[in-house]
Amino acid sequence: MLKLHDYGTTDFLQILKNRYPDQVGNWNQPNGLQDVLPQNFLEGTTVLALVYDEGVIIAGDRQATEGYQVGERRIQKVYKIDRHSAIAVAGVAGPCIETAKLFQVQVEFYEKIEGAPLSLDGQANYLSSLVRANLSLAMQGLIVLPIFAGYDLKQGKGRIFKYDALGGRYEEDSYYAIGSGGKDARSTLKKLYQPNMSKESALNAVAEALWDAADEDIATGGPDLIRKIFPTLTLITEAGVSDVPDDTVAALYRELVARLEQP
Amino acid sequence: MSTPYYVSPEQIWEDKKDFVRRGIEQAKEVVALEYKDGLLMVAENPRRTTFKISEIYDKIALASTGRVAEYEALRVAGIRESEVKGFTYYREDVTGKWLTNLYSQHMGAIAQAWDAKPLEIELLVCEVDGNPAVGSQIYYVDFDGTYHEEEKFAVIGGRAETITDILKETYTEGLELSAALQLASRTLERVEAEESEPYQISPQTIEVACLDATAGRRKFRRFSIEDIAEIFNYAS
């Protein structure tokens, strides 16, 4: 029998919590996890975003670590949310991927119920509550930190939002990077960023920032030329969200390596 | 002492059916038909924000006619249940058959309740598959929850039978999108013209959406007035 009682709500997480509490794990209540904190969980490392003239690039490396070991070589950290937005997540892989999945479902759910897409600001605000819902895990070191980027159709430009563990939402107007190699990536982006960058120079800057993160931070994975695993570079423009093909990313890195190679 | 009055179950059921029939008689029709790449759904509806055809899930759309408030509640519940199921298990596990059953149980229960008014609506649950060999599915759900599968095309609304009869003569398989839209709108036009003045359908007076089996994850697409005008021009 269909239940029609929560007709009015467009909040998918609330519906899950009310009716299917076992589907949302222990997102909200402290649960003594500290005592039995497992040692074998995966952690994702560096993700970043950069505004350029046509929109915004959002990117991440592909490696997840398990302690001092490589846990996963081709993990996905960038997720498309709707036609004009994407999220990149750094932190503990399990809750990170769950957050991205829940966020995507929520935005699409809203769009279908309302018959109109959720605004970029609306999406960014909703993500705050998902990050905050993870607070009790964050208190135990199991943190989920996303970067959210999108093309704002009303303002006609790419926008970047960063978050803190308490769900604080802050907008960046040029670039941002987080994760274990985030600081290194930010240093590179700081030197290479220019207002109204072309797509080519923006892609080069992002590739180099991820390279530097992998170079300085042991947890971040660089381009893997042997296994053909390359960082995810995703473009968000007025036309929509599109991944840069692996061949193009490989070419970017071959150029970069040639440039960096010492005689 | 007076005798408690008795009404036979048959009589109660006939009354309910009559009641719904009178409501549905006035409802504008929705036509769903298979074309080369999926399912096309067309309705006469000049409004731009209240729809008779809507997206439920990746491969599923709902076409409804009758009382707006009643099918709107079912539309929202359908989206919600689908999202919950897809989130809990896997997106592919949300199927048209499952959703049809859900609607069927709900509508049947209300139709049979002694103290409730039956829903004055008819539904088409439309589904396509990414694999062209599987083809598309159309489930017709009546007000009392009875449902059946339709082949190639289906119509709901007041003059559904007349339209179905015309389509039986005129429908052919493997239509291009533009040809399918032409067929649906010409048919609606013809039925309309039989009752009143010569009548012409324009992009402003119809609602058009499709489930495109060749599209990515989300197969549903709603056509804007500009899209419809372009297809009309292309076809003529």
Coordinates of C-alpha atoms in Angstrom, one line a residue:
Chain A
M1 CA 0.0 0.0 0.0
L2 CA 1.3 3.4 -0.9
K3 CA 1.9 5.9 1.8
L4 CA 0.8 9.3 0.8
H5 CA 1.3 11.1 4.1
D6 CA 4.6 12.8 3.4
Y7 CA 3.4 14.2 0.2
G8 CA 4.8 17.7 0.7
T9 CA 8.4 17.0 1.4
T10 CA 11.1 17.2 -1.2
D11 CA 13.8 16.0 1.4
F12 CA 14.8 12.5 0.5
L13 CA 17.1 12.1 3.5
Q14 CA 14.2 12.9 5.8
I15 CA 12.0 10.3 4.1
L16 CA 14.7 7.7 4.6
K17 CA 15.2 8.7 8.2
N18 CA 11.5 8.6 9.0
R19 CA 10.5 5.5 7.2
Y20 CA 13.6 3.4 6.6
P21 CA 16.0 4.4 9.5
D22 CA 18.1 1.3 8.9
Q23 CA 18.9 2.6 5.4
V24 CA 20.8 5.7 6.7
G25 CA 23.3 3.9 8.9
N26 CA 24.2 5.7 12.1
W27 CA 24.6 9.1 10.5
N28 CA 23.3 11.1 13.4
Q29 CA 23.7 9.4 16.7
P30 CA 27.1 8.8 18.4
N31 CA 27.4 5.1 18.6
G32 CA 30.5 4.2 20.5
L33 CA 32.3 3.5 17.2
Q34 CA 35.5 4.7 18.7
D35 CA 35.9 1.5 20.8
V36 CA 35.8 -0.8 17.8
L37 CA 37.1 1.6 15.1
P38 CA 38.2 -0.8 12.4
Q39 CA 41.7 -0.1 11.0
N40 CA 40.9 -1.3 7.5
F41 CA 39.0 1.5 5.9
L42 CA 39.8 3.3 2.7
E43 CA 40.7 7.0 2.6
G44 CA 40.5 9.1 -0.5
T45 CA 43.0 11.8 -0.9
T46 CA 43.2 14.9 -3.2
V47 CA 40.4 16.6 -4.9
L48 CA 40.2 20.2 -6.4
A49 CA 38.2 22.6 -8.5
L50 CA 39.2 25.6 -10.6
V51 CA 37.1 28.3 -12.3
Y52 CA 37.9 29.1 -15.9
D53 CA 36.3 31.2 -18.7
E54 CA 33.7 28.7 -19.8
G55 CA 32.8 27.3 -16.4
V56 CA 34.6 25.2 -13.8
I57 CA 36.9 22.1 -13.7
I58 CA 36.5 19.6 -10.9
A59 CA 39.1 16.9 -10.5
G60 CA 40.5 14.3 -8.2
D61 CA 43.2 11.6 -8.2
R62 CA 42.2 7.9 -8.3
Q63 CA 44.0 6.4 -5.2
A64 CA 42.6 5.4 -1.9
T65 CA 44.9 4.4 1.0
E66 CA 44.4 1.9 3.7
G67 CA 46.9 2.9 6.4
Y68 CA 50.3 3.0 4.7
Q69 CA 49.1 0.7 1.9
V70 CA 47.4 1.5 -1.4
G71 CA 43.8 0.4 -0.8
E72 CA 42.3 1.0 -4.2
R73 CA 44.0 2.3 -7.4
R74 CA 41.0 3.4 -9.5
I75 CA 38.5 4.8 -7.0
Q76 CA 36.0 7.4 -8.2
K77 CA 36.0 10.7 -6.3
V78 CA 34.2 13.0 -8.7
Y79 CA 30.4 12.4 -9.1
K80 CA 28.0 14.1 -11.4
I81 CA 25.1 15.5 -9.5
D82 CA 22.8 17.1 -12.1
R83 CA 23.1 18.5 -15.6
H84 CA 25.3 21.4 -14.3
S85 CA 27.0 20.3 -11.1
A86 CA 29.3 17.7 -9.7
I87 CA 30.8 16.9 -6.3
A88 CA 34.4 15.7 -5.5
V89 CA 34.9 14.0 -2.1
A90 CA 37.9 13.5 0.1
G91 CA 38.0 11.5 3.3
V92 CA 36.9 8.1 4.4
A93 CA 35.8 6.4 1.2
G94 CA 32.7 4.6 2.5
P95 CA 30.8 7.6 3.9
C96 CA 32.2 9.8 1.1
I97 CA 30.7 7.7 -1.6
E98 CA 27.5 7.3 0.4
T99 CA 27.2 11.1 0.7
A100 CA 27.8 11.6 -3.0
K101 CA 25.1 9.0 -3.9
L102 CA 22.6 10.4 -1.4
F103 CA 23.2 13.9 -2.6
Q104 CA 22.7 12.9 -6.3
V105 CA 19.5 11.1 -5.5
Q106 CA 18.2 14.1 -3.4
V107 CA 18.9 16.6 -6.2
E108 CA 17.2 14.5 -8.8
F109 CA 14.3 13.7 -6.4
Y110 CA 13.7 17.4 -5.9
E111 CA 13.8 18.1 -9.6
K112 CA 11.2 15.4 -10.4
I113 CA 8.8 16.3 -7.7
E114 CA 9.0 20.0 -8.4
G115 CA 9.3 19.7 -12.1
A116 CA 12.2 22.2 -12.1
P117 CA 15.8 21.8 -11.2
L118 CA 17.1 22.8 -7.8
S119 CA 19.2 26.0 -7.9
L120 CA 22.9 25.7 -7.5
D121 CA 22.7 27.6 -4.2
G122 CA 19.9 25.3 -3.1
Q123 CA 22.1 22.3 -3.9
A124 CA 25.1 23.8 -2.1
N125 CA 23.0 24.5 1.0
Y126 CA 21.5 21.0 1.1
L127 CA 25.0 19.5 0.9
S128 CA 25.8 21.4 4.2
S129 CA 23.2 19.3 6.0
L130 CA 24.6 16.0 4.6
V131 CA 28.1 16.9 5.7
R132 CA 26.7 17.9 9.1
A133 CA 24.8 14.6 9.4
N134 CA 28.2 13.0 9.3
L135 CA 29.5 15.0 12.3
S136 CA 29.5 12.1 14.9
L137 CA 31.8 10.1 12.5
A138 CA 33.9 13.2 11.9
M139 CA 34.5 13.5 15.6
Q140 CA 36.1 10.1 15.5
G141 CA 38.3 11.1 12.7
L142 CA 36.2 9.6 9.9
I143 CA 35.7 12.8 8.0
V144 CA 33.8 13.5 4.8
L145 CA 34.9 16.7 3.0
P146 CA 33.4 17.6 -0.3
I147 CA 34.1 20.2 -2.9
F148 CA 31.0 21.1 -4.8
A149 CA 31.2 22.9 -8.2
G150 CA 28.7 23.8 -10.8
Y151 CA 27.8 26.1 -13.6
D152 CA 25.3 28.7 -12.4
L153 CA 22.9 29.3 -15.3
K154 CA 21.5 32.4 -13.8
Q155 CA 24.9 34.1 -13.1
G156 CA 26.5 32.6 -16.2
K157 CA 29.7 31.4 -14.5
G158 CA 31.3 28.5 -12.8
R159 CA 31.1 28.4 -8.9
I160 CA 33.0 26.5 -6.2
F161 CA 31.8 25.7 -2.7
K162 CA 33.9 24.2 0.1
Y163 CA 32.7 22.8 3.4
D164 CA 34.0 22.2 6.9
A165 CA 33.1 19.2 9.1
L166 CA 30.4 21.2 10.9
G167 CA 28.6 21.7 7.6
G168 CA 29.8 25.3 7.1
R169 CA 29.5 26.3 3.5
Y170 CA 31.9 28.8 2.0
E171 CA 32.2 29.9 -1.6
E172 CA 35.5 30.2 -3.4
D173 CA 35.6 32.4 -6.5
S174 CA 38.7 31.0 -8.1
Y175 CA 40.0 27.6 -7.0
Y176 CA 40.2 25.2 -4.0
A177 CA 41.7 21.9 -3.1
I178 CA 41.3 19.6 -0.1
G179 CA 42.4 16.2 1.0
S180 CA 45.8 14.9 2.2
G181 CA 47.5 16.5 -0.8
G182 CA 45.1 19.5 -0.8
K183 CA 47.6 22.0 0.5
D184 CA 50.2 21.1 -2.1
A185 CA 47.6 21.3 -4.9
R186 CA 46.5 24.7 -3.6
S187 CA 50.1 26.0 -3.7
T188 CA 50.3 25.1 -7.4
L189 CA 46.9 26.5 -8.3
K190 CA 47.8 29.7 -6.4
K191 CA 50.8 30.2 -8.7
L192 CA 49.0 29.1 -11.9
Y193 CA 45.6 30.6 -11.5
Q194 CA 44.6 33.6 -13.5
P195 CA 41.2 35.2 -14.0
N196 CA 39.4 34.1 -17.2
M197 CA 41.8 31.2 -17.9
S198 CA 41.3 29.3 -21.1
K199 CA 40.3 25.7 -21.1
E200 CA 43.8 24.6 -22.1
S201 CA 45.7 26.5 -19.4
A202 CA 43.1 25.5 -16.8
L203 CA 43.5 21.8 -17.7
N204 CA 47.2 22.2 -17.5
A205 CA 47.1 23.9 -14.2
V206 CA 44.8 21.2 -12.7
A207 CA 47.0 18.4 -14.1
E208 CA 50.1 20.0 -12.6
A209 CA 48.4 20.6 -9.2
L210 CA 47.4 17.0 -9.0
W211 CA 51.0 16.0 -10.0
D212 CA 52.5 18.2 -7.3
A213 CA 50.0 16.7 -4.7
A214 CA 51.1 13.2 -5.7
D215 CA 54.7 14.3 -5.6
E216 CA 54.6 15.7 -2.1
D217 CA 51.9 13.6 -0.5
I218 CA 52.5 9.9 -0.2
A219 CA 48.8 9.1 -0.2
T220 CA 47.9 10.9 -3.4
G221 CA 48.1 8.9 -6.6
G222 CA 49.8 10.3 -9.7
P223 CA 49.1 9.3 -13.3
D224 CA 49.7 5.5 -13.6
L225 CA 51.2 5.1 -17.0
I226 CA 51.6 1.4 -16.6
R227 CA 48.1 0.5 -15.7
K228 CA 46.7 3.4 -17.7
I229 CA 44.9 5.0 -14.7
F230 CA 44.6 8.8 -14.9
P231 CA 43.1 11.4 -12.6
T232 CA 39.5 12.3 -13.2
L233 CA 39.2 15.8 -14.8
T234 CA 35.6 16.9 -15.3
L235 CA 34.4 20.1 -17.1
I236 CA 31.2 21.8 -16.1
T237 CA 30.0 24.4 -18.6
E238 CA 26.7 25.8 -19.9
A239 CA 26.5 22.7 -22.1
G240 CA 26.6 20.4 -19.1
V241 CA 29.0 18.1 -17.3
S242 CA 31.6 16.1 -19.3
D243 CA 34.6 14.1 -18.3
V244 CA 37.9 14.8 -20.1
P245 CA 38.7 11.6 -22.0
D246 CA 41.6 9.5 -20.6
D247 CA 43.6 10.0 -23.8
T248 CA 43.5 13.7 -23.4
V249 CA 44.5 13.5 -19.7
A250 CA 47.3 11.1 -20.7
A251 CA 48.6 13.6 -23.3
L252 CA 48.5 16.4 -20.7
Y253 CA 50.7 14.3 -18.4
R254 CA 53.1 13.3 -21.1
E255 CA 53.6 17.0 -21.9
L256 CA 54.0 17.8 -18.2
V257 CA 56.6 15.0 -17.6
A258 CA 58.5 16.2 -20.7
R259 CA 58.5 19.7 -19.3
L260 CA 59.6 18.6 -15.8
E261 CA 62.2 16.1 -17.0
Q262 CA 65.7 17.1 -16.0
P263 CA 68.6 16.9 -18.5
Chain B
M1 CA -38.9 -1.4 13.8
S2 CA -37.8 -0.6 10.3
T3 CA -35.9 -3.0 8.2
P4 CA -32.2 -2.1 7.7
Y5 CA -31.8 -1.2 4.1
Y6 CA -29.9 -3.5 1.9
V7 CA -27.9 -2.8 -1.2
S8 CA -26.3 -5.7 -3.0
P9 CA -22.5 -5.7 -3.6
E10 CA -23.2 -5.8 -7.3
Q11 CA -25.2 -2.6 -7.1
I12 CA -22.5 -0.9 -5.0
W13 CA -19.9 -1.8 -7.5
E14 CA -22.0 -0.7 -10.5
D15 CA -22.6 2.6 -8.8
K16 CA -18.9 3.2 -8.2
K17 CA -18.1 2.3 -11.8
D18 CA -20.8 4.7 -13.1
F19 CA -19.5 7.4 -10.8
V20 CA -15.9 7.1 -12.1
R21 CA -17.0 6.7 -15.7
R22 CA -18.9 10.0 -15.5
G23 CA -15.7 11.7 -14.2
I24 CA -13.4 10.1 -16.8
E25 CA -15.8 10.9 -19.6
Q26 CA -14.7 14.5 -19.4
A27 CA -11.0 13.9 -19.0
K28 CA -8.7 14.8 -21.8
E29 CA -6.9 12.0 -23.4
V30 CA -3.2 10.9 -23.2
V31 CA -1.8 8.8 -26.0
A32 CA 1.3 6.7 -25.5
L33 CA 2.8 4.9 -28.5
E34 CA 6.0 3.1 -29.4
Y35 CA 8.3 4.7 -31.9
K36 CA 11.7 3.7 -33.3
D37 CA 13.7 4.7 -30.2
G38 CA 11.2 4.3 -27.4
L39 CA 7.9 5.6 -26.2
L40 CA 6.2 8.8 -27.1
M41 CA 3.5 10.3 -24.9
V42 CA 1.2 13.1 -26.2
A43 CA -1.7 14.8 -24.4
E44 CA -3.9 17.8 -25.2
N45 CA -2.8 20.2 -22.5
P46 CA -2.3 23.9 -23.1
R47 CA -0.8 24.4 -19.6
R48 CA 2.9 24.7 -19.1
T49 CA 3.4 23.8 -15.4
T50 CA 0.7 21.2 -14.6
F51 CA 1.4 18.1 -16.5
K52 CA -0.4 14.9 -17.4
I53 CA 2.9 13.1 -18.3
S54 CA 5.8 13.0 -16.0
E55 CA 9.1 11.4 -15.1
I56 CA 9.1 8.8 -12.4
Y57 CA 12.5 7.1 -12.6
D58 CA 15.3 6.4 -15.0
K59 CA 13.3 4.3 -17.5
I60 CA 9.8 5.0 -16.2
A61 CA 7.2 7.6 -17.0
L62 CA 3.6 8.1 -15.8
A63 CA 0.8 9.3 -18.0
S64 CA -2.4 10.1 -16.1
T65 CA -5.8 11.6 -16.6
G66 CA -8.8 12.5 -14.4
R67 CA -8.6 14.4 -11.2
V68 CA -5.3 16.3 -11.0
A69 CA -5.0 16.2 -7.2
E70 CA -5.5 12.5 -7.1
Y71 CA -3.0 11.5 -9.7
E72 CA -0.5 14.1 -8.5
A73 CA -0.4 12.4 -5.1
L74 CA 0.3 9.1 -6.9
R75 CA 2.9 10.6 -9.1
V76 CA 4.9 12.0 -6.0
A77 CA 4.4 8.7 -4.1
G78 CA 5.7 6.8 -7.2
I79 CA 8.8 8.9 -7.4
R80 CA 9.5 8.5 -3.7
E81 CA 9.0 4.8 -3.6
S82 CA 11.2 4.4 -6.7
E83 CA 14.0 6.5 -5.3
V84 CA 13.9 4.6 -2.0
K85 CA 14.0 1.2 -3.7
G86 CA 16.7 2.3 -6.1
F87 CA 18.8 3.7 -3.2
T88 CA 18.3 0.6 -1.1
Y89 CA 19.0 -2.0 -3.8
Y90 CA 20.1 -0.9 -7.3
R91 CA 18.7 1.5 -9.8
E92 CA 17.9 -1.3 -12.3
D93 CA 15.7 -3.0 -9.7
V94 CA 13.1 -0.3 -10.1
T95 CA 10.7 -1.7 -12.8
G96 CA 7.5 -0.6 -14.4
K97 CA 5.8 -3.9 -13.3
W98 CA 6.7 -3.2 -9.7
L99 CA 5.4 0.4 -9.8
T100 CA 2.2 -0.7 -11.6
N101 CA 1.6 -3.2 -8.8
L102 CA 2.1 -0.6 -6.2
Y103 CA -0.4 1.8 -7.9
S104 CA -2.8 -1.1 -8.5
Q105 CA -2.9 -2.2 -4.8
H106 CA -3.4 1.4 -3.7
M107 CA -6.2 2.2 -6.2
G108 CA -7.9 -1.2 -5.6
A109 CA -7.9 -0.7 -1.8
I110 CA -9.5 2.7 -2.2
A111 CA -12.1 1.5 -4.7
Q112 CA -13.1 -1.3 -2.4
A113 CA -13.3 0.7 0.8
W114 CA -16.9 1.2 1.9
D115 CA -16.3 4.7 3.2
A116 CA -14.1 6.1 0.4
K117 CA -14.7 7.6 -3.0
P118 CA -13.0 5.7 -5.7
L119 CA -10.2 7.6 -7.4
E120 CA -11.4 9.2 -10.7
I121 CA -8.2 8.6 -12.6
E122 CA -6.7 6.3 -15.2
L123 CA -3.0 5.7 -15.5
L124 CA -0.4 4.5 -18.0
V125 CA 2.9 3.3 -16.5
C126 CA 5.3 3.5 -19.4
E127 CA 8.7 1.9 -19.4
V128 CA 11.6 1.4 -21.9
D129 CA 14.7 -0.7 -21.7
G130 CA 18.3 0.3 -22.7
N131 CA 18.4 -2.9 -24.6
P132 CA 16.3 -2.5 -27.8
A133 CA 15.6 -6.2 -28.0
V134 CA 13.6 -5.9 -24.8
G135 CA 11.4 -3.2 -26.2
S136 CA 9.0 -1.1 -24.3
Q137 CA 6.1 -1.8 -21.9
I138 CA 2.9 0.1 -21.3
Y139 CA 0.7 -0.8 -18.3
Y140 CA -2.8 0.5 -18.2
V141 CA -4.2 0.9 -14.7
D142 CA -7.9 1.4 -14.2
F143 CA -9.5 3.3 -11.3
D144 CA -10.2 0.0 -9.4
G145 CA -6.6 -1.2 -9.6
T146 CA -7.1 -3.7 -12.4
Y147 CA -4.3 -3.5 -14.9
H148 CA -3.1 -5.1 -18.1
E149 CA -0.2 -4.7 -20.5
E150 CA -0.8 -2.9 -23.7
E151 CA 0.9 -3.6 -27.0
K152 CA 2.6 -0.8 -29.1
F153 CA 0.1 1.9 -28.1
A154 CA -2.4 2.8 -25.4
V155 CA -4.9 5.6 -24.7
I156 CA -6.5 6.9 -21.5
G157 CA -9.3 9.5 -21.1
G158 CA -12.9 10.1 -22.2
R159 CA -12.6 9.2 -25.8
A160 CA -10.0 6.5 -25.4
E161 CA -11.9 3.9 -27.3
T162 CA -12.5 6.1 -30.4
I163 CA -8.8 7.0 -30.5
T164 CA -7.7 3.4 -30.0
D165 CA -9.9 2.4 -32.9
I166 CA -8.4 5.1 -35.2
L167 CA -4.8 4.0 -34.1
K168 CA -5.6 0.4 -34.8
E169 CA -6.1 1.5 -38.5
T170 CA -3.3 4.0 -38.7
Y171 CA -0.4 2.9 -36.4
T172 CA 2.6 1.3 -38.0
E173 CA 5.8 0.0 -36.2
G174 CA 9.2 1.6 -36.4
L175 CA 8.0 5.2 -36.7
E176 CA 10.4 8.1 -36.5
L177 CA 9.8 10.4 -33.6
S178 CA 8.4 13.1 -35.9
A179 CA 6.1 10.7 -37.6
A180 CA 4.8 9.3 -34.3
L181 CA 4.1 12.8 -33.0
Q182 CA 2.3 13.7 -36.2
L183 CA 0.2 10.5 -35.9
A184 CA -0.7 11.2 -32.3
S185 CA -1.6 14.9 -32.9
R186 CA -3.5 14.2 -36.1
T187 CA -5.5 11.6 -34.3
L188 CA -6.4 13.9 -31.4
E189 CA -7.3 16.6 -33.9
R190 CA -9.6 14.3 -35.8
V191 CA -11.4 13.2 -32.7
E192 CA -11.8 16.8 -31.6
A193 CA -13.1 17.9 -35.0
E194 CA -15.8 15.2 -34.9
E195 CA -17.4 17.0 -32.0
S196 CA -16.9 20.6 -32.7
E197 CA -15.6 23.1 -35.3
P198 CA -12.6 22.2 -37.4
Y199 CA -9.8 22.0 -34.8
Q200 CA -6.1 22.5 -35.1
I201 CA -3.5 21.3 -32.7
S202 CA -0.5 23.6 -32.3
P203 CA 2.7 23.3 -30.2
Q204 CA 1.1 25.5 -27.7
T205 CA -1.9 23.2 -27.1
I206 CA -0.2 19.9 -26.5
E207 CA 2.1 18.3 -24.0
V208 CA 4.7 16.0 -25.4
A209 CA 7.3 13.8 -23.7
C210 CA 9.2 10.7 -24.6
L211 CA 11.2 7.9 -23.0
D212 CA 14.2 7.6 -25.3
A213 CA 15.7 4.1 -24.9
T214 CA 19.0 5.3 -26.6
A215 CA 19.5 8.1 -24.0
G216 CA 21.8 7.8 -21.0
R217 CA 20.6 6.8 -17.5
R218 CA 17.6 9.2 -17.4
K219 CA 15.5 8.3 -20.5
F220 CA 12.7 10.8 -19.9
R221 CA 12.6 14.0 -21.9
R222 CA 10.0 16.7 -21.9
F223 CA 9.7 18.7 -25.2
S224 CA 9.4 22.5 -25.0
I225 CA 7.1 24.5 -27.3
E226 CA 10.1 25.2 -29.4
D227 CA 11.1 21.6 -29.6
I228 CA 7.6 20.6 -30.7
A229 CA 7.4 23.4 -33.3
E230 CA 10.7 22.2 -34.7
I231 CA 9.5 18.6 -35.0
F232 CA 6.2 19.7 -36.6
N233 CA 8.2 21.8 -39.2
Y234 CA 10.5 18.9 -39.9
A235 CA 7.6 16.5 -40.4
S236 CA 5.6 18.7 -42.7

